[in-house]
Amino acid sequence: MAKIGINIATGSLQKEEIIVGIDLGTTNSLVAIIHPETKQPIALKEHNTNTLVPSVVYFNKLGDILVGDEAKEFLISAPERTIFSAKRLLGKNYGDIKNNASFFSYKIIDEDANRQVKIKIDNKFYSPVDLSALILKELKTRAEHILKTPVHKAVITVPAYFNDAQRQATRDAGKLAGLDVLRIINEPTAASLAYGLGIKKEGQKTIAVYDLGGGTFDISILNINEGVFEVLSTNGDTYLGGDDFDMAILKYWQKKMNISDEELLNNPSLMQALRLKGEEAKKYLSTNEFYTTTLNDKMLSLTKNDLNNLLKPLINKTIVCCKKAVKDAGLSLNKIDEIIMVGGSTRVPLVNDIVGEYFGKVVNNSVNPDEIVALGAAIQADILAGNNKDALLLDITPLSLGIETAGELMDVIIARNSKIPSSAAREYTTQVDGQINMRISIYQGERDIVKDNRLLATLNLKGIPAMPAGLAKVSVSFIINTDGILTVKAKELRSGVEQFIEIKSQLGIDDETVEKMLLDAMSNAKNDISARALAEASTEGEQLLKTTERFLQKNAGLLIENELAETAEAMQSLQLALTVADKNLIQNKTEMLNDISRPYAERIMNSAVGEAMKGKNIF
Ligand code: ADP
Ligand code: MG
């Protein structure tokens, strides 16, 4: 049932609950909606404030929490209780970040390399999910304040390379903040939507999304085909962004002012002041030629030309990443139709020049680069709300998902490139008499032999009632929800016993790995096909040996001596054939054993049926 809210500002009734779009950024976060009157996406801000909320959380000694601009002020005065860049820690364990631990000025707990990281402030522990939730909660409160209506539903963006653990962590943070996260979408997808790309069915397009933020750089190459977004490749540098630009300016002035490194390190407030002035200069020079200011009675200045010289090497580093991404996407440069600029740092004119020059095209930078991701999320939210009827938006699975079957073979249940959400089921049976457990190993990948794919999880279906091999009917179903999270269910249909597993983590896989796995699958296709044929032949041979053995145990007395001898010989040579990896030999020996056993098996079966008939009074 739709909730009815009253917009106090306008006095109007809002029948449909609003769905907001949220860009939960490393440096800055913000909320956007589709304006109910203009139908255009807008970033929300209160009068006299910024649309951007710095992704910073400060905890004071009394246990009060500040988020955003107010928290940012404590970065220097109370670095151990001011958390920035929590997004970098989402869905990560200590092992993942220990090489960069010195980047963070606050205490990250490392009790176990395999556990999710935690942050300690006073005697309390906070997870990155808790911290992200505080930022989301602040955004939610702001939005409610501005819109004068409760906000419960959101679309949140994440980087394209986020794996499932990171996506799930984002979703959990939303839930903690009191938001129903209707969908998690990729930041480059959102940016494309903000330019109207991929909203309607309009053929195929290849897009490069260049995102240079405060501390990170991401380049994503997307293919949009009839409204379906596919991430062809991603690349980037998780420690390169506008902060490095500021540091370059700081270093430049430090030299000009003859300040030693030691002096600077011992004077954090001077360092902070210089850094802030540096950021100010950088922003100012995005639209002006000359910047000047005073600091402690000394004059500081910077020309656009000085700035360009400082930034050029940093920007060139991003081009190296772009080259890799284009190469990984398997494209030539001229196949890229659009370049979309995202992130505050792309306001630097030189960034646009160098990127445009590399791609050989004029870049798209007309949409506000700080807001574009949130605006795109709002467009997606509007589509989900059903307000944009002719829009379609689908994601697809990058790799096939399936389970291990006899012979260590991969049985694909949801094929690569299937549209998300998606579900499929298949039936399996037991291999051994009286089998009461069934281990279902779930894999991701394109290779025929499971060990060449990625093991995602195993599911143990317990409590199958004992019955002869082949009688149990186990239905295994795969369900991928709109966030790409996979649930695998196994159910024995005769007894109803069932078990399921939700694969939140480890399913995630970066696009580089996806590309590599696809290439491996292609280059190994021939070997894989013969390996599969061998595995299938072996399974069949083993199965026949087992049934023959069982048959003999029950019916040996009904066979004549010659039959027994022949059978023993054929079994032995099949057994031996199974020890060598020769498909033809195995098939040959399997056929021989079959030929020998078939006549007497039929004879005995018929007489057994005859016996059974005799005992019954059928008249
Ligand atoms: P993130 O995606 O990492 O949260 P943003 O996209 O908000 O970050 O980018 C923040 C960065 O953009 C900061 O380093 C900021 O200094 C930089 N920035 C913002 N405005 C400008 C500008 N006018 N010129 C140059 N850099 C800018
Ligand atoms: Mg961003």
mmCIF file with all atom_site columns, C-alpha atoms and ligand atoms in Angstrom, residues 23-30 87 157 159 187 211-214 216 218 342-344 369-370 372-373, ligand 2:
data_model
loop_
_atom_site.group_PDB
_atom_site.id
_atom_site.type_symbol
_atom_site.label_atom_id
_atom_site.label_alt_id
_atom_site.label_comp_id
_atom_site.label_asym_id
_atom_site.label_entity_id
_atom_site.label_seq_id
_atom_site.pdbx_PDB_ins_code
_atom_site.Cartn_x
_atom_site.Cartn_y
_atom_site.Cartn_z
_atom_site.occupancy
_atom_site.B_iso_or_equiv
_atom_site.pdbx_formal_charge
_atom_site.auth_seq_id
_atom_site.auth_comp_id
_atom_site.auth_asym_id
_atom_site.auth_atom_id
_atom_site.pdbx_PDB_model_num
ATOM   1  C  CA . ASP A 1 23  ? 26.179 8.393  -4.082  1.00 0.00 ? 23  ASP A CA 1
ATOM   2  C  CA . LEU A 1 24  ? 28.078 7.007  -1.092  1.00 0.00 ? 24  LEU A CA 1
ATOM   3  C  CA . GLY A 1 25  ? 31.521 8.317  -2.013  1.00 0.00 ? 25  GLY A CA 1
ATOM   4  C  CA . THR A 1 26  ? 34.975 7.843  -0.534  1.00 0.00 ? 26  THR A CA 1
ATOM   5  C  CA . THR A 1 27  ? 35.389 11.597 -0.087  1.00 0.00 ? 27  THR A CA 1
ATOM   6  C  CA . ASN A 1 28  ? 31.894 13.027 -0.512  1.00 0.00 ? 28  ASN A CA 1
ATOM   7  C  CA . SER A 1 29  ? 28.378 11.628 -0.446  1.00 0.00 ? 29  SER A CA 1
ATOM   8  C  CA . LEU A 1 30  ? 25.073 13.093 -1.573  1.00 0.00 ? 30  LEU A CA 1
ATOM   9  C  CA . LYS A 1 87  ? 34.367 3.175  1.975   1.00 0.00 ? 87  LYS A CA 1
ATOM   10 C  CA . THR A 1 157 ? 25.809 3.360  -6.049  1.00 0.00 ? 157 THR A CA 1
ATOM   11 C  CA . PRO A 1 159 ? 32.200 1.234  -7.890  1.00 0.00 ? 159 PRO A CA 1
ATOM   12 C  CA . GLU A 1 187 ? 28.724 4.249  -10.391 1.00 0.00 ? 187 GLU A CA 1
ATOM   13 C  CA . ASP A 1 211 ? 36.067 8.957  -12.560 1.00 0.00 ? 211 ASP A CA 1
ATOM   14 C  CA . LEU A 1 212 ? 38.690 10.974 -10.699 1.00 0.00 ? 212 LEU A CA 1
ATOM   15 C  CA . GLY A 1 213 ? 37.514 11.699 -7.151  1.00 0.00 ? 213 GLY A CA 1
ATOM   16 C  CA . GLY A 1 214 ? 39.239 12.785 -3.971  1.00 0.00 ? 214 GLY A CA 1
ATOM   17 C  CA . THR A 1 216 ? 40.587 7.225  -6.006  1.00 0.00 ? 216 THR A CA 1
ATOM   18 C  CA . ASP A 1 218 ? 38.399 4.502  -11.672 1.00 0.00 ? 218 ASP A CA 1
ATOM   19 C  CA . VAL A 1 342 ? 32.916 11.911 -13.294 1.00 0.00 ? 342 VAL A CA 1
ATOM   20 C  CA . GLY A 1 343 ? 34.321 13.136 -9.961  1.00 0.00 ? 343 GLY A CA 1
ATOM   21 C  CA . GLY A 1 344 ? 35.263 16.554 -8.612  1.00 0.00 ? 344 GLY A CA 1
ATOM   22 C  CA . PRO A 1 369 ? 30.868 15.848 -12.064 1.00 0.00 ? 369 PRO A CA 1
ATOM   23 C  CA . ASP A 1 370 ? 30.394 15.895 -8.269  1.00 0.00 ? 370 ASP A CA 1
ATOM   24 C  CA . ILE A 1 372 ? 26.450 13.021 -11.687 1.00 0.00 ? 372 ILE A CA 1
ATOM   25 C  CA . VAL A 1 373 ? 26.538 9.661  -9.894  1.00 0.00 ? 373 VAL A CA 1
HETATM 26 MG MG . MG  B 2 .   ? 32.666 9.390  -6.570  1.00 0.00 ? 2   MG  B MG 1
#
